[in-house]
Amino acid sequence: MASAKIVRPFCIEDLCNVGRNNLCMSMQKVGFHAPRDADIPRRCFFVKASGSNSKSVEVINGKKVNGIRVNGGVPYLGQRSCELTLTESSIEEPNHAYLLGRFVEERFVYRQTFVIRSYEIGPDKTATMETLMNLLQETALNHVASSGLAGNGFGATREMSLRKLIWVVTRIHVQVEKYSSWGDVIEIDTWVDAAGKNGMRRDWIIRDYKTQRIITRATSTWVIMNRETRRLSKIPDEVRDEVQPFYRNRFAIPEENTDSEKIEKLTDETAKRIRSGLAPRWSDMDANQHVNNVKYIGWILESVPTKVLEKYNLTSMTLEYRRECRQSNMLDSLTSMRNSVKHEDLECTHLLRMQADKAEIVRARSVWQAKRNHTCS
Amino acid sequence: MASAKIVRPFCIEDLCNVGRNNLCMSMQKVGFHAPRDADIPRRCFFVKASGSNSKSVEVINGKKVNGIRVNGGVPYLGQRSCELTLTESSIEEPNHAYLLGRFVEERFVYRQTFVIRSYEIGPDKTATMETLMNLLQETALNHVASSGLAGNGFGATREMSLRKLIWVVTRIHVQVEKYSSWGDVIEIDTWVDAAGKNGMRRDWIIRDYKTQRIITRATSTWVIMNRETRRLSKIPDEVRDEVQPFYRNRFAIPEENTDSEKIEKLTDETAKRIRSGLAPRWSDMDANQHVNNVKYIGWILESVPTKVLEKYNLTSMTLEYRRECRQSNMLDSLTSMRNSVKHEDLECTHLLRMQADKAEIVRARSVWQAKRNHTCS
């Protein structure tokens, strides 16, 4: 057993700043943030704070193995240096904490780092909108899991699971300034806030890790649904008590800028292009036994002319979810287009609907910028 | 500038073993293995070996910033301890090297660690076969990129790029013992060897990081094709000279066990189920402007009965690629089934073909084990 001392009021950043090594991340994960058992690496540090406002941190070595010593300072903060002394239980541990994400800004923000993989890029060799949305989802789910609130569902809290409640997204709006390439490292921040009386807002910011420039911003609205009746529900007080401590009143995108204008409902008459007979594949189903909402993007793009897909960058997308979709449903994808207020931009309206009864699944709006004139403004 | 000394003959494992921290991985990446420029983290160590058999390693600090000191030993090897002293150029650096992969076993094996993401799992909450194949592809491409051989194509070497040559896979065989779940960490090893006079074999092993048990084994055969004429080519001597130093005569699966039996060609008469009208989506296209070979799996599964998809685990899959597929092609998926030699197992034969002229794209064989009796043997 060894001691780790921080010589000024402790905050999680102190630990993160000491070399960004396994220790610190393990401390963050294991001791302070009620992690899932499954996340604890095989050989790691066990850490306990000796009091909620304590300035000292105790490092308990899970298994006694010959160790190494790490002495770290946090000079770049320009403040008093701190010291950590610890015994590592293993020197074989890679930095999975980094793969799994961590809290920053006093637990109000959850941050995860990703490397764009070869199969996550599209024909133009940059990450697709589907990839971005997948990574946003992953960060959100890990946020819930790492917060210690996770129940047995995807993103549901314990009190929600007890009541058979799940989160469903009603709206998501994504603004992309720059798409990343294969091998690029990106850093995603996410946090939540109240949205009216019975909703939750979740925002994200994606930074290019190298330049630290913000390259994507996104915001979404969530409500609670009963898993069995599939009916919407109020947020029970017990659930509100769980999530409220995490609420943070900050906007990834200024509210007036979140494309809140109503999305017109397309019809056979108003649509410029219609692709029918789109069939969800078995491989489109997710762990909730329905089509994952990210998959809708692929179908929406099926009614966008190839010329647009090839010559334009998708710079903004807004999705309004109306209805669930299961594997047996056949879909129509509808798109209409017009020149945007900003010249050179294209604005598309989309509708994804059931082929059988034309029931709406998703309404969407997308903005496209000609590739040659793309200035990443 | 600071010195790093290893007191016995240096090998890359020494560095990796000292705490698995950024330093060591950066050393491995930056100094010894001719990395892509793009891979070098913004602030990192620059490392040079002072001789190929040298016992000392010089650590050059890229940018002079207040640093931290790390003193490390490798006691678990039961040998003399070693010492590393270095100045970090930044303490903000997460361990991207781990995200990006590294060489082990004297550069003959490339190893990359992945965390299974929420959107990579299927309805049964475990990683899908598509996910596994995607990760195998990613590891293979990073292997080439990190070897310093990479040309401008996906996986092509410099000498190949000069000649407009690309690698194409002709056969892949995957054996799965256990599928991982969301959040599980897996470790993929890959290496290459000669396959006959004009082919290359690439093998993979996937380990569950926690238990270090091998949970998947795979082998594949590659040949060279001209990017423009789309005709197969011999391996030019210059290309052989590039890749040969990486060849390693070891098999992930004993040769007699790689399902080398001919895959029968299915017809309208011999197929039990046929799904027609499968259309590649825009989002199925990859950076080579054609349907990525991993996507074929999704279409193959479309003609497998839902009952099998739900009640059985896919334990083995063999794909033989016959022809490329582009976005405009409509496809048929054919499947026939029989009980396997091992009772309780199902063996399926598949064919993916053009709908228009019935030209073969992929022949495949899959083996399925009933879920209840799945013993992970």
Short mmCIF file of C-alpha atoms in Angstrom, two decimals, chain A residues 36-245:
data_model
loop_
_atom_site.label_atom_id
_atom_site.label_comp_id
_atom_site.label_asym_id
_atom_site.label_seq_id
_atom_site.Cartn_x
_atom_site.Cartn_y
_atom_site.Cartn_z
CA ARG A 36 -19.13 -0.98 -13.86
CA ASP A 37 -17.21 -3.97 -12.57
CA ALA A 38 -16.58 -5.08 -16.11
CA ASP A 39 -14.56 -1.94 -16.76
CA ILE A 40 -11.97 -2.54 -14.11
CA PRO A 41 -8.87 -3.76 -15.86
CA ARG A 42 -7.54 -7.11 -14.76
CA ARG A 43 -4.66 -5.64 -12.85
CA CYS A 44 -5.14 -2.12 -11.70
CA PHE A 45 -4.95 0.30 -8.85
CA PHE A 46 -7.66 0.46 -6.30
CA VAL A 47 -8.18 3.97 -5.13
CA LYS A 48 -10.24 5.52 -2.38
CA ALA A 49 -10.77 9.14 -1.48
CA SER A 50 -10.55 9.53 2.26
CA GLY A 51 -13.33 12.13 2.28
CA SER A 52 -15.35 14.01 -0.24
CA ASN A 53 -13.42 17.26 0.26
CA SER A 54 -10.25 15.56 1.25
CA LYS A 55 -6.93 16.70 -0.03
CA SER A 56 -5.43 13.26 0.19
CA VAL A 57 -5.97 10.18 -1.85
CA GLU A 58 -5.13 6.73 -0.71
CA VAL A 59 -3.82 4.26 -3.20
CA ILE A 60 -4.37 0.66 -2.30
CA ASN A 61 -2.57 -1.93 -4.27
CA GLY A 62 -4.96 -4.70 -5.25
CA LYS A 63 -2.33 -7.38 -5.53
CA LYS A 64 1.16 -7.07 -4.17
CA VAL A 65 3.57 -7.35 -7.02
CA ASN A 66 6.94 -5.75 -7.49
CA GLY A 67 6.07 -2.24 -8.49
CA ILE A 68 7.33 0.89 -10.05
CA ARG A 69 7.27 4.37 -8.66
CA VAL A 70 5.91 7.38 -10.44
CA ASN A 71 6.65 10.90 -9.28
CA GLY A 72 4.59 13.45 -11.10
CA GLY A 73 4.12 17.19 -11.15
CA VAL A 74 1.48 19.28 -12.85
CA PRO A 75 3.62 22.24 -13.81
CA TYR A 76 1.61 23.44 -16.76
CA LEU A 77 -1.19 24.59 -14.50
CA GLY A 78 1.20 27.20 -13.20
CA GLN A 79 0.22 26.34 -9.67
CA ARG A 80 1.77 24.45 -6.82
CA SER A 81 3.09 21.11 -7.89
CA CYS A 82 1.60 17.94 -6.52
CA GLU A 83 3.09 14.59 -5.79
CA LEU A 84 1.86 11.10 -6.34
CA THR A 85 3.60 8.06 -4.99
CA LEU A 86 2.12 4.71 -5.65
CA THR A 87 2.75 1.08 -6.19
CA GLU A 88 1.49 -0.34 -9.39
CA SER A 89 -0.02 -3.77 -9.20
CA SER A 90 1.15 -4.58 -12.68
CA ILE A 91 3.25 -2.91 -15.28
CA GLU A 92 1.52 -4.72 -18.11
CA GLU A 93 -1.58 -2.60 -18.20
CA PRO A 94 -2.33 -0.60 -21.33
CA ASN A 95 -4.31 2.56 -21.05
CA HIS A 96 -7.81 1.25 -21.59
CA ALA A 97 -9.24 4.07 -19.56
CA TYR A 98 -8.46 6.23 -22.52
CA LEU A 99 -10.32 3.92 -24.79
CA LEU A 100 -13.25 3.92 -22.42
CA GLY A 101 -13.54 7.60 -21.61
CA ARG A 102 -13.39 9.72 -18.47
CA PHE A 103 -15.03 12.58 -16.64
CA VAL A 104 -13.70 16.13 -16.92
CA GLU A 105 -14.88 19.51 -15.60
CA GLU A 106 -15.91 18.22 -12.19
CA ARG A 107 -17.90 15.32 -13.60
CA PHE A 108 -20.20 17.53 -15.64
CA VAL A 109 -18.58 16.54 -18.90
CA TYR A 110 -17.72 13.07 -20.13
CA ARG A 111 -14.90 12.84 -22.64
CA GLN A 112 -13.88 9.99 -24.91
CA THR A 113 -11.16 9.72 -27.49
CA PHE A 114 -11.53 7.77 -30.73
CA VAL A 115 -9.37 6.96 -33.69
CA ILE A 116 -11.27 6.95 -36.97
CA ARG A 117 -11.06 3.44 -38.40
CA SER A 118 -10.66 2.40 -42.03
CA TYR A 119 -14.20 1.02 -42.29
CA GLU A 120 -15.74 4.14 -40.81
CA ILE A 121 -14.86 6.30 -43.77
CA GLY A 122 -16.89 6.68 -46.94
CA PRO A 123 -16.05 6.89 -50.62
CA ASP A 124 -14.51 10.36 -50.13
CA LYS A 125 -12.17 8.90 -47.47
CA THR A 126 -13.57 10.86 -44.55
CA ALA A 127 -15.71 9.70 -41.64
CA THR A 128 -19.35 9.43 -42.61
CA MET A 129 -22.28 11.12 -40.84
CA GLU A 130 -23.29 7.61 -39.69
CA THR A 131 -19.88 7.17 -38.09
CA LEU A 132 -20.16 10.49 -36.26
CA MET A 133 -23.61 9.59 -34.95
CA ASN A 134 -22.36 6.16 -33.87
CA LEU A 135 -19.54 7.74 -31.93
CA LEU A 136 -21.89 10.27 -30.32
CA GLN A 137 -24.11 7.37 -29.22
CA GLU A 138 -21.15 5.44 -27.87
CA THR A 139 -19.97 8.41 -25.82
CA ALA A 140 -23.47 8.99 -24.45
CA LEU A 141 -23.85 5.36 -23.39
CA ASN A 142 -20.44 5.27 -21.77
CA HIS A 143 -21.30 8.52 -19.99
CA VAL A 144 -24.30 6.84 -18.36
CA ALA A 145 -22.38 3.64 -17.63
CA SER A 146 -19.46 5.52 -16.04
CA SER A 147 -21.72 7.74 -13.98
CA GLY A 148 -22.67 4.76 -11.89
CA LEU A 149 -26.32 5.21 -12.79
CA ALA A 150 -26.57 2.48 -15.39
CA GLY A 151 -29.42 0.00 -15.13
CA ASN A 152 -29.66 -3.06 -17.31
CA GLY A 153 -30.71 -1.30 -20.51
CA PHE A 154 -28.82 0.72 -23.07
CA GLY A 155 -28.46 4.12 -21.45
CA ALA A 156 -31.25 3.59 -18.92
CA THR A 157 -30.60 4.45 -15.27
CA ARG A 158 -31.27 2.02 -12.43
CA GLU A 159 -34.52 3.71 -11.43
CA MET A 160 -35.59 3.60 -15.06
CA SER A 161 -34.80 -0.10 -15.38
CA LEU A 162 -36.86 -0.83 -12.26
CA ARG A 163 -39.81 0.83 -14.02
CA LYS A 164 -39.16 -0.68 -17.48
CA LEU A 165 -38.41 2.76 -18.88
CA ILE A 166 -36.01 3.57 -21.69
CA TRP A 167 -34.72 6.80 -23.22
CA VAL A 168 -35.83 7.51 -26.77
CA VAL A 169 -34.42 10.28 -28.91
CA THR A 170 -36.97 12.62 -30.49
CA ARG A 171 -34.63 15.02 -32.24
CA ILE A 172 -30.97 15.30 -33.08
CA HIS A 173 -29.18 18.14 -34.83
CA VAL A 174 -25.56 17.85 -35.96
CA GLN A 175 -23.35 20.57 -37.47
CA VAL A 176 -20.14 19.41 -39.09
CA GLU A 177 -17.33 21.80 -39.92
CA LYS A 178 -14.75 19.22 -40.85
CA TYR A 179 -14.90 15.47 -41.39
CA SER A 180 -11.98 13.46 -40.08
CA SER A 181 -9.92 10.95 -42.03
CA TRP A 182 -8.73 7.43 -41.30
CA GLY A 183 -6.31 7.45 -38.36
CA ASP A 184 -7.34 10.92 -37.13
CA VAL A 185 -7.88 11.17 -33.41
CA ILE A 186 -10.99 12.92 -32.22
CA GLU A 187 -12.13 13.84 -28.73
CA ILE A 188 -15.84 13.90 -27.93
CA ASP A 189 -17.28 15.83 -24.97
CA THR A 190 -20.85 15.20 -23.89
CA TRP A 191 -23.12 16.50 -21.14
CA VAL A 192 -26.82 16.63 -20.30
CA ASP A 193 -29.32 19.22 -19.16
CA ALA A 194 -33.06 19.48 -18.58
CA ALA A 195 -35.26 20.03 -21.64
CA GLY A 196 -38.61 21.31 -20.46
CA LYS A 197 -40.39 19.39 -17.74
CA ASN A 198 -40.13 15.87 -19.10
CA GLY A 199 -37.22 15.88 -21.44
CA MET A 200 -33.46 15.75 -21.32
CA ARG A 201 -31.09 17.55 -23.63
CA ARG A 202 -27.79 15.96 -24.54
CA ASP A 203 -25.09 17.99 -26.25
CA TRP A 204 -21.80 16.98 -27.81
CA ILE A 205 -18.70 18.68 -29.09
CA ILE A 206 -16.15 16.91 -31.25
CA ARG A 207 -12.60 18.24 -31.35
CA ASP A 208 -9.81 17.32 -33.68
CA TYR A 209 -7.33 16.07 -31.11
CA LYS A 210 -4.29 17.42 -32.92
CA THR A 211 -5.47 20.98 -33.40
CA GLN A 212 -8.01 21.02 -30.55
CA ARG A 213 -10.32 22.78 -32.97
CA ILE A 214 -14.03 22.07 -32.58
CA ILE A 215 -15.05 20.31 -35.78
CA THR A 216 -18.57 19.13 -34.94
CA ARG A 217 -21.35 20.25 -32.60
CA ALA A 218 -24.53 18.38 -31.84
CA THR A 219 -27.60 18.61 -29.65
CA SER A 220 -30.43 16.16 -29.03
CA THR A 221 -33.67 15.81 -27.09
CA TRP A 222 -34.70 12.68 -25.22
CA VAL A 223 -37.91 11.55 -23.57
CA ILE A 224 -38.81 8.51 -21.55
CA MET A 225 -40.80 5.58 -22.95
CA ASN A 226 -42.19 2.45 -21.39
CA ARG A 227 -40.31 -0.50 -22.85
CA GLU A 228 -43.41 -2.70 -22.93
CA THR A 229 -46.32 -0.40 -23.73
CA ARG A 230 -44.09 1.76 -25.99
CA ARG A 231 -45.93 4.81 -24.60
CA LEU A 232 -44.21 8.00 -23.49
CA SER A 233 -43.94 8.63 -19.77
CA LYS A 234 -43.23 11.57 -17.45
CA ILE A 235 -39.82 11.54 -15.79
CA PRO A 236 -40.40 9.91 -12.38
CA ASP A 237 -38.99 11.90 -9.46
CA GLU A 238 -36.60 9.07 -8.63
CA VAL A 239 -35.12 9.25 -12.12
CA ARG A 240 -34.90 13.04 -11.98
CA ASP A 241 -32.99 12.73 -8.70
CA GLU A 242 -30.54 10.41 -10.39
CA VAL A 243 -29.76 12.51 -13.44
CA GLN A 244 -30.18 16.06 -12.10
CA PRO A 245 -26.77 16.21 -10.37
#
